[in-house]
PDB file of C-alpha atoms and ligand atoms in Angstrom:
ATOM      1  CA  UNK A  15      50.644  24.211  38.926  1.00 49.00           C
ATOM      2  CA  UNK A  16      54.136  25.317  39.423  1.00 47.00           C
ATOM      3  CA  UNK A  17      55.847  21.988  39.860  1.00 44.00           C
ATOM      4  CA  UNK A  18      58.351  21.088  37.240  1.00 38.00           C
ATOM      5  CA  UNK A  19      60.057  18.199  38.966  1.00 36.00           C
ATOM      6  CA  UNK A  20      59.863  14.997  37.043  1.00 35.00           C
ATOM      7  CA  UNK A  21      61.769  12.552  39.163  1.00 37.00           C
ATOM      8  CA  UNK A  22      61.753   8.851  38.383  1.00 35.00           C
ATOM      9  CA  UNK A  23      58.694   7.386  40.026  1.00 39.00           C
ATOM     10  CA  UNK A  24      58.035   5.310  42.026  1.00 41.00           C
ATOM     11  CA  UNK A  25      61.304   5.613  43.902  1.00 41.00           C
ATOM     12  CA  UNK A  26      62.980   2.529  45.305  1.00 39.00           C
ATOM     13  CA  UNK A  27      61.635   1.690  48.741  1.00 40.00           C
ATOM     14  CA  UNK A  28      64.198   1.985  51.495  1.00 38.00           C
ATOM     15  CA  UNK A  29      61.899   1.920  54.495  1.00 38.00           C
ATOM     16  CA  UNK A  30      60.597  -0.956  56.544  1.00 36.00           C
ATOM     17  CA  UNK A  31      56.985  -0.763  57.639  1.00 37.00           C
ATOM     18  CA  UNK A  32      55.931  -1.726  61.130  1.00 35.00           C
ATOM     19  CA  UNK A  33      52.573  -2.904  59.891  1.00 37.00           C
ATOM     20  CA  UNK A  34      51.594  -4.809  56.743  1.00 37.00           C
ATOM     21  CA  UNK A  35      51.612  -2.575  53.728  1.00 38.00           C
ATOM     22  CA  UNK A  36      48.268  -2.048  52.092  1.00 39.00           C
ATOM     23  CA  UNK A  37      47.725  -1.322  48.411  1.00 40.00           C
ATOM     24  CA  UNK A  38      46.608   2.204  47.614  1.00 41.00           C
ATOM     25  CA  UNK A  39      44.004   0.999  45.199  1.00 37.00           C
ATOM     26  CA  UNK A  40      41.293  -1.347  46.331  1.00 37.00           C
ATOM     27  CA  UNK A  41      38.005  -2.549  44.952  1.00 34.00           C
ATOM     28  CA  UNK A  42      36.006  -0.753  47.621  1.00 36.00           C
ATOM     29  CA  UNK A  43      33.856   2.165  46.472  1.00 35.00           C
ATOM     30  CA  UNK A  44      34.423   5.693  47.626  1.00 34.00           C
ATOM     31  CA  UNK A  45      32.813   6.310  50.987  1.00 35.00           C
ATOM     32  CA  UNK A  46      32.448   9.923  52.012  1.00 34.00           C
ATOM     33  CA  UNK A  47      31.788  10.911  55.601  1.00 37.00           C
ATOM     34  CA  UNK A  48      28.057  10.716  55.983  1.00 36.00           C
ATOM     35  CA  UNK A  49      28.041  13.117  58.915  1.00 36.00           C
ATOM     36  CA  UNK A  50      29.726  15.814  56.941  1.00 36.00           C
ATOM     37  CA  UNK A  51      27.938  15.539  53.599  1.00 33.00           C
ATOM     38  CA  UNK A  52      24.999  17.753  52.946  1.00 34.00           C
ATOM     39  CA  UNK A  53      23.359  16.553  49.726  1.00 33.00           C
ATOM     40  CA  UNK A  54      22.168  20.036  48.863  1.00 31.00           C
ATOM     41  CA  UNK A  55      25.756  21.190  48.755  1.00 28.00           C
ATOM     42  CA  UNK A  56      27.067  18.478  46.500  1.00 30.00           C
ATOM     43  CA  UNK A  57      26.546  20.667  43.464  1.00 35.00           C
ATOM     44  CA  UNK A  58      29.299  23.188  43.203  1.00 32.00           C
ATOM     45  CA  UNK A  59      28.347  26.775  43.735  1.00 31.00           C
ATOM     46  CA  UNK A  60      30.733  28.579  41.468  1.00 35.00           C
ATOM     47  CA  UNK A  61      30.707  27.833  37.798  1.00 37.00           C
ATOM     48  CA  UNK A  62      34.458  27.925  37.855  1.00 37.00           C
ATOM     49  CA  UNK A  63      34.448  25.004  40.260  1.00 39.00           C
ATOM     50  CA  UNK A  64      32.303  22.791  38.050  1.00 36.00           C
ATOM     51  CA  UNK A  65      33.901  20.264  35.766  1.00 40.00           C
ATOM     52  CA  UNK A  66      34.142  21.472  32.240  1.00 41.00           C
ATOM     53  CA  UNK A  67      32.301  19.262  29.726  1.00 39.00           C
ATOM     54  CA  UNK A  68      35.616  18.117  28.354  1.00 43.00           C
ATOM     55  CA  UNK A  69      36.798  17.031  31.802  1.00 51.00           C
ATOM     56  CA  UNK A  70      33.969  14.920  33.270  1.00 47.00           C
ATOM     57  CA  UNK A  71      36.429  13.118  35.495  1.00 56.00           C
ATOM     58  CA  UNK A  72      40.053  13.463  36.437  1.00 60.00           C
ATOM     59  CA  UNK A  73      42.213  10.468  35.878  1.00 68.00           C
ATOM     60  CA  UNK A  74      45.839  11.260  36.599  1.00 71.00           C
ATOM     61  CA  UNK A  75      48.194  11.240  33.683  1.00 65.00           C
ATOM     62  CA  UNK A  76      50.452   9.070  35.830  1.00 60.00           C
ATOM     63  CA  UNK A  77      48.336   6.653  37.909  1.00 61.00           C
ATOM     64  CA  UNK A  78      49.689   6.634  41.469  1.00 63.00           C
ATOM     65  CA  UNK A  79      50.231   3.163  42.885  1.00 63.00           C
ATOM     66  CA  UNK A  80      52.378   3.706  45.928  1.00 54.00           C
ATOM     67  CA  UNK A  81      52.045   1.323  48.862  1.00 57.00           C
ATOM     68  CA  UNK A  82      52.838   2.783  52.249  1.00 61.00           C
ATOM     69  CA  UNK A  83      52.641   1.886  55.922  1.00 65.00           C
ATOM     70  CA  UNK A  84      49.233   2.168  57.486  1.00 82.00           C
ATOM     71  CA  UNK A  85      49.376   5.040  59.968  1.00 91.00           C
ATOM     72  CA  UNK A  86      46.527   6.347  62.152  1.00 94.00           C
ATOM     73  CA  UNK A  87      47.281   9.955  61.154  1.00 96.00           C
ATOM     74  CA  UNK A  88      49.049  11.561  58.224  1.00 97.00           C
ATOM     75  CA  UNK A  89      50.040  15.231  57.867  1.00 98.00           C
ATOM     76  CA  UNK A  90      50.494  16.965  54.534  1.00 98.00           C
ATOM     77  CA  UNK A  91      51.685  20.412  53.481  1.00 98.00           C
ATOM     78  CA  UNK A  92      50.928  22.134  50.199  1.00 98.00           C
ATOM     79  CA  UNK A  93      52.345  25.289  48.637  1.00 98.00           C
ATOM     80  CA  UNK A  94      51.565  26.926  45.323  1.00 97.00           C
ATOM     81  CA  UNK A  95      52.276  30.227  43.610  1.00 97.00           C
ATOM     82  CA  UNK A  96      51.069  31.652  40.327  1.00 97.00           C
ATOM     83  CA  UNK A  97      52.119  34.683  38.360  1.00 97.00           C
ATOM     84  CA  UNK A  98      49.378  37.294  37.889  1.00 97.00           C
ATOM     85  CA  UNK A  99      48.950  38.732  34.398  1.00 97.00           C
ATOM     86  CA  UNK A 100      46.470  41.268  32.981  1.00 96.00           C
ATOM     87  CA  UNK A 101      43.353  40.151  31.136  1.00 92.00           C
ATOM     88  CA  UNK A 102      43.135  36.741  32.794  1.00 95.00           C
ATOM     89  CA  UNK A 103      40.406  35.564  35.195  1.00 96.00           C
ATOM     90  CA  UNK A 104      41.326  35.317  38.869  1.00 97.00           C
ATOM     91  CA  UNK A 105      39.820  32.093  40.224  1.00 97.00           C
ATOM     92  CA  UNK A 106      40.489  31.252  43.858  1.00 98.00           C
ATOM     93  CA  UNK A 107      38.862  28.291  45.545  1.00 98.00           C
ATOM     94  CA  UNK A 108      36.438  27.936  42.652  1.00 97.00           C
ATOM     95  CA  UNK A 109      35.256  31.549  42.953  1.00 98.00           C
ATOM     96  CA  UNK A 110      35.742  34.051  40.133  1.00 97.00           C
ATOM     97  CA  UNK A 111      37.061  37.168  41.864  1.00 97.00           C
ATOM     98  CA  UNK A 112      36.875  40.558  40.118  1.00 96.00           C
ATOM     99  CA  UNK A 113      40.398  41.878  39.638  1.00 96.00           C
ATOM    100  CA  UNK A 114      42.544  43.614  37.044  1.00 95.00           C
ATOM    101  CA  UNK A 115      44.523  40.434  36.430  1.00 96.00           C
ATOM    102  CA  UNK A 116      44.498  36.674  36.927  1.00 96.00           C
ATOM    103  CA  UNK A 117      46.669  33.596  37.099  1.00 95.00           C
ATOM    104  CA  UNK A 118      48.931  32.471  34.330  1.00 90.00           C
ATOM    105  CA  UNK A 119      48.486  28.686  34.245  1.00 90.00           C
ATOM    106  CA  UNK A 120      47.851  25.628  32.116  1.00 87.00           C
ATOM    107  CA  UNK A 121      44.628  24.871  33.982  1.00 90.00           C
ATOM    108  CA  UNK A 122      42.312  27.511  35.432  1.00 93.00           C
ATOM    109  CA  UNK A 123      45.165  28.527  37.754  1.00 95.00           C
ATOM    110  CA  UNK A 124      43.295  28.050  41.014  1.00 97.00           C
ATOM    111  CA  UNK A 125      46.180  28.479  43.427  1.00 98.00           C
ATOM    112  CA  UNK A 126      44.179  27.381  46.472  1.00 98.00           C
ATOM    113  CA  UNK A 127      42.781  24.179  44.986  1.00 98.00           C
ATOM    114  CA  UNK A 128      46.238  23.256  43.655  1.00 97.00           C
ATOM    115  CA  UNK A 129      47.696  23.856  47.093  1.00 98.00           C
ATOM    116  CA  UNK A 130      45.048  21.769  48.860  1.00 98.00           C
ATOM    117  CA  UNK A 131      45.514  18.942  46.355  1.00 98.00           C
ATOM    118  CA  UNK A 132      49.249  18.939  47.021  1.00 98.00           C
ATOM    119  CA  UNK A 133      48.662  18.869  50.772  1.00 98.00           C
ATOM    120  CA  UNK A 134      46.392  15.827  50.473  1.00 98.00           C
ATOM    121  CA  UNK A 135      48.734  14.067  48.048  1.00 97.00           C
ATOM    122  CA  UNK A 136      51.640  14.876  50.324  1.00 97.00           C
ATOM    123  CA  UNK A 137      49.870  13.393  53.329  1.00 97.00           C
ATOM    124  CA  UNK A 138      49.243  10.216  51.334  1.00 95.00           C
ATOM    125  CA  UNK A 139      52.871  10.053  50.253  1.00 93.00           C
ATOM    126  CA  UNK A 140      51.918  10.404  46.596  1.00 94.00           C
ATOM    127  CA  UNK A 141      53.527  12.382  43.761  1.00 93.00           C
ATOM    128  CA  UNK A 142      52.620  16.072  43.590  1.00 94.00           C
ATOM    129  CA  UNK A 143      49.941  17.638  41.423  1.00 94.00           C
ATOM    130  CA  UNK A 144      52.451  18.521  38.731  1.00 91.00           C
ATOM    131  CA  UNK A 145      53.371  14.864  38.345  1.00 92.00           C
ATOM    132  CA  UNK A 146      49.844  13.454  38.448  1.00 89.00           C
ATOM    133  CA  UNK A 147      48.419  16.154  36.154  1.00 88.00           C
ATOM    134  CA  UNK A 148      51.412  17.453  34.171  1.00 88.00           C
ATOM    135  CA  UNK A 149      51.066  20.683  32.248  1.00 84.00           C
ATOM    136  CA  UNK A 150      52.625  18.882  29.303  1.00 87.00           C
ATOM    137  CA  UNK A 151      49.405  16.880  28.949  1.00 86.00           C
ATOM    138  CA  UNK A 152      46.953  18.810  26.726  1.00 86.00           C
ATOM    139  CA  UNK A 153      43.938  17.254  28.406  1.00 83.00           C
ATOM    140  CA  UNK A 154      44.484  19.485  31.430  1.00 84.00           C
ATOM    141  CA  UNK A 155      44.560  22.708  29.401  1.00 85.00           C
ATOM    142  CA  UNK A 156      42.006  25.067  30.897  1.00 82.00           C
ATOM    143  CA  UNK A 157      40.739  22.361  33.243  1.00 87.00           C
ATOM    144  CA  UNK A 158      38.649  23.409  36.235  1.00 93.00           C
ATOM    145  CA  UNK A 159      40.826  22.652  39.239  1.00 96.00           C
ATOM    146  CA  UNK A 160      37.874  21.076  41.002  1.00 96.00           C
ATOM    147  CA  UNK A 161      38.641  17.933  38.971  1.00 95.00           C
ATOM    148  CA  UNK A 162      42.046  17.738  40.673  1.00 95.00           C
ATOM    149  CA  UNK A 163      40.399  18.236  44.060  1.00 97.00           C
ATOM    150  CA  UNK A 164      37.912  15.450  43.410  1.00 96.00           C
ATOM    151  CA  UNK A 165      40.668  13.081  42.386  1.00 95.00           C
ATOM    152  CA  UNK A 166      42.720  13.898  45.485  1.00 96.00           C
ATOM    153  CA  UNK A 167      39.691  13.296  47.712  1.00 97.00           C
ATOM    154  CA  UNK A 168      38.970  10.041  45.884  1.00 96.00           C
ATOM    155  CA  UNK A 169      42.535   8.878  46.452  1.00 95.00           C
ATOM    156  CA  UNK A 170      42.304   9.871  50.117  1.00 96.00           C
ATOM    157  CA  UNK A 171      39.212   7.737  50.655  1.00 95.00           C
ATOM    158  CA  UNK A 172      40.558   4.897  48.574  1.00 93.00           C
ATOM    159  CA  UNK A 173      43.624   4.837  50.790  1.00 93.00           C
ATOM    160  CA  UNK A 174      41.338   4.547  53.832  1.00 93.00           C
ATOM    161  CA  UNK A 175      41.627   8.078  55.183  1.00 95.00           C
ATOM    162  CA  UNK A 176      39.278  10.974  55.866  1.00 96.00           C
ATOM    163  CA  UNK A 177      39.968  14.624  56.526  1.00 98.00           C
ATOM    164  CA  UNK A 178      40.708  15.509  60.135  1.00 98.00           C
ATOM    165  CA  UNK A 179      41.105  19.213  59.528  1.00 98.00           C
ATOM    166  CA  UNK A 180      42.562  21.646  57.026  1.00 98.00           C
ATOM    167  CA  UNK A 181      44.155  25.058  57.529  1.00 98.00           C
ATOM    168  CA  UNK A 182      44.931  27.216  54.493  1.00 98.00           C
ATOM    169  CA  UNK A 183      46.495  30.646  54.058  1.00 98.00           C
ATOM    170  CA  UNK A 184      46.202  32.734  50.901  1.00 98.00           C
ATOM    171  CA  UNK A 185      48.758  35.467  50.255  1.00 98.00           C
ATOM    172  CA  UNK A 186      47.945  38.311  47.879  1.00 97.00           C
ATOM    173  CA  UNK A 187      48.209  42.062  48.065  1.00 97.00           C
ATOM    174  CA  UNK A 188      44.856  42.779  46.461  1.00 95.00           C
ATOM    175  CA  UNK A 189      41.946  42.534  46.017  1.00 96.00           C
ATOM    176  CA  UNK A 190      40.624  41.926  49.505  1.00 95.00           C
ATOM    177  CA  UNK A 191      39.407  38.364  49.880  1.00 96.00           C
ATOM    178  CA  UNK A 192      37.139  38.948  52.850  1.00 96.00           C
ATOM    179  CA  UNK A 193      33.983  39.338  50.694  1.00 97.00           C
ATOM    180  CA  UNK A 194      34.711  35.967  49.071  1.00 98.00           C
ATOM    181  CA  UNK A 195      36.090  33.912  51.940  1.00 97.00           C
ATOM    182  CA  UNK A 196      32.861  32.192  52.900  1.00 97.00           C
ATOM    183  CA  UNK A 197      32.068  31.233  49.286  1.00 98.00           C
ATOM    184  CA  UNK A 198      35.586  29.834  48.906  1.00 98.00           C
ATOM    185  CA  UNK A 199      35.311  27.965  52.179  1.00 98.00           C
ATOM    186  CA  UNK A 200      31.933  26.542  51.146  1.00 98.00           C
ATOM    187  CA  UNK A 201      33.464  25.251  47.904  1.00 98.00           C
ATOM    188  CA  UNK A 202      36.284  23.636  49.849  1.00 98.00           C
ATOM    189  CA  UNK A 203      33.809  21.959  52.206  1.00 98.00           C
ATOM    190  CA  UNK A 204      31.743  20.642  49.304  1.00 98.00           C
ATOM    191  CA  UNK A 205      34.688  19.191  47.459  1.00 98.00           C
ATOM    192  CA  UNK A 206      36.279  17.760  50.597  1.00 98.00           C
ATOM    193  CA  UNK A 207      32.986  16.437  51.953  1.00 97.00           C
ATOM    194  CA  UNK A 208      33.896  18.181  55.180  1.00 98.00           C
ATOM    195  CA  UNK A 209      32.089  20.088  57.865  1.00 98.00           C
ATOM    196  CA  UNK A 210      32.969  23.817  57.940  1.00 97.00           C
ATOM    197  CA  UNK A 211      34.259  23.401  61.485  1.00 98.00           C
ATOM    198  CA  UNK A 212      37.303  21.528  60.186  1.00 98.00           C
ATOM    199  CA  UNK A 213      38.069  23.757  57.184  1.00 98.00           C
ATOM    200  CA  UNK A 214      39.838  27.020  58.002  1.00 98.00           C
ATOM    201  CA  UNK A 215      40.826  29.718  55.531  1.00 98.00           C
ATOM    202  CA  UNK A 216      42.980  32.754  56.197  1.00 97.00           C
ATOM    203  CA  UNK A 217      44.155  35.518  53.873  1.00 97.00           C
ATOM    204  CA  UNK A 218      46.909  38.072  54.251  1.00 96.00           C
ATOM    205  CA  UNK A 219      48.869  40.598  52.232  1.00 96.00           C
ATOM    206  CA  UNK A 220      52.607  40.533  51.632  1.00 97.00           C
ATOM    207  CA  UNK A 221      53.244  44.015  52.994  1.00 94.00           C
ATOM    208  CA  UNK A 222      53.742  45.407  49.470  1.00 95.00           C
ATOM    209  CA  UNK A 223      57.108  43.666  49.091  1.00 94.00           C
ATOM    210  CA  UNK A 224      58.271  41.166  46.497  1.00 96.00           C
ATOM    211  CA  UNK A 225      56.083  39.913  43.669  1.00 95.00           C
ATOM    212  CA  UNK A 226      53.284  38.919  46.060  1.00 96.00           C
ATOM    213  CA  UNK A 227      53.167  42.381  47.546  1.00 96.00           C
ATOM    214  CA  UNK A 228      53.359  44.063  44.164  1.00 96.00           C
ATOM    215  CA  UNK A 229      50.249  42.374  42.729  1.00 96.00           C
ATOM    216  CA  UNK A 230      52.391  40.266  40.415  1.00 97.00           C
ATOM    217  CA  UNK A 231      51.697  36.871  42.004  1.00 97.00           C
ATOM    218  CA  UNK A 232      49.428  34.988  44.387  1.00 98.00           C
ATOM    219  CA  UNK A 233      50.389  32.123  46.706  1.00 98.00           C
ATOM    220  CA  UNK A 234      48.817  29.686  49.134  1.00 98.00           C
ATOM    221  CA  UNK A 235      49.922  27.378  51.941  1.00 98.00           C
ATOM    222  CA  UNK A 236      47.843  24.476  53.242  1.00 98.00           C
ATOM    223  CA  UNK A 237      48.270  21.952  56.022  1.00 98.00           C
ATOM    224  CA  UNK A 238      45.982  18.940  56.297  1.00 98.00           C
ATOM    225  CA  UNK A 239      45.589  16.221  58.887  1.00 98.00           C
ATOM    226  CA  UNK A 240      44.176  12.950  57.588  1.00 97.00           C
ATOM    227  CA  UNK A 241      42.797  10.277  59.898  1.00 97.00           C
ATOM    228  CA  UNK A 242      42.477   6.583  59.160  1.00 94.00           C
ATOM    229  CA  UNK A 243      38.799   5.653  58.857  1.00 92.00           C
TER     230      UNK A 243
HETATM  231 ZN1   ZN B  30      49.105  25.876  40.662  1.00 89.32          ZN
END
């Protein structure tokens, strides 16, 4: 997580909704899309994507309780960047990727999962990942980023939305991600409860320029479309 903004939250409301505001939290249970869930895939493939024993569930350090207008569609964008340092594991999308260095981070440094979480939170109009799971909270030290993904998906369903589609782009000079793309995409689909047809993943280099192109950092962009259920 790279966010370091700690703005007063929630901010004062200055907008007027066209429809009755609905509370984010409700008593209804989580309902995943039955058409897109394959029970055999509900167990995470990569060990890095499995909750650590010390993090059986992810409850945000700052519980989000932001009411917002009920819209049929919501778009969210996520961006994340991590510094790469020697002798650290490189975990991308829950997959441990062999490399000479990995992400410097408070959690497992999964730049893609962080980015997707921020896109979902952004679409919901919620605080970013750095505010919900601050790196100042020791309980997130070394946490598998799948716990953040699960919490973002839970919030999405609780707010009455489901994933329309997701498009993500990873930026790193090396190693090549092509051998790992399908495993990463499968992890995304499992955590999102989404069919592969609506989860797209791209990867590109940074043309050897700047920190991204010099193997000193890794970044990701994600756009999501959420649809009211
Ligand atoms: Zn991050």
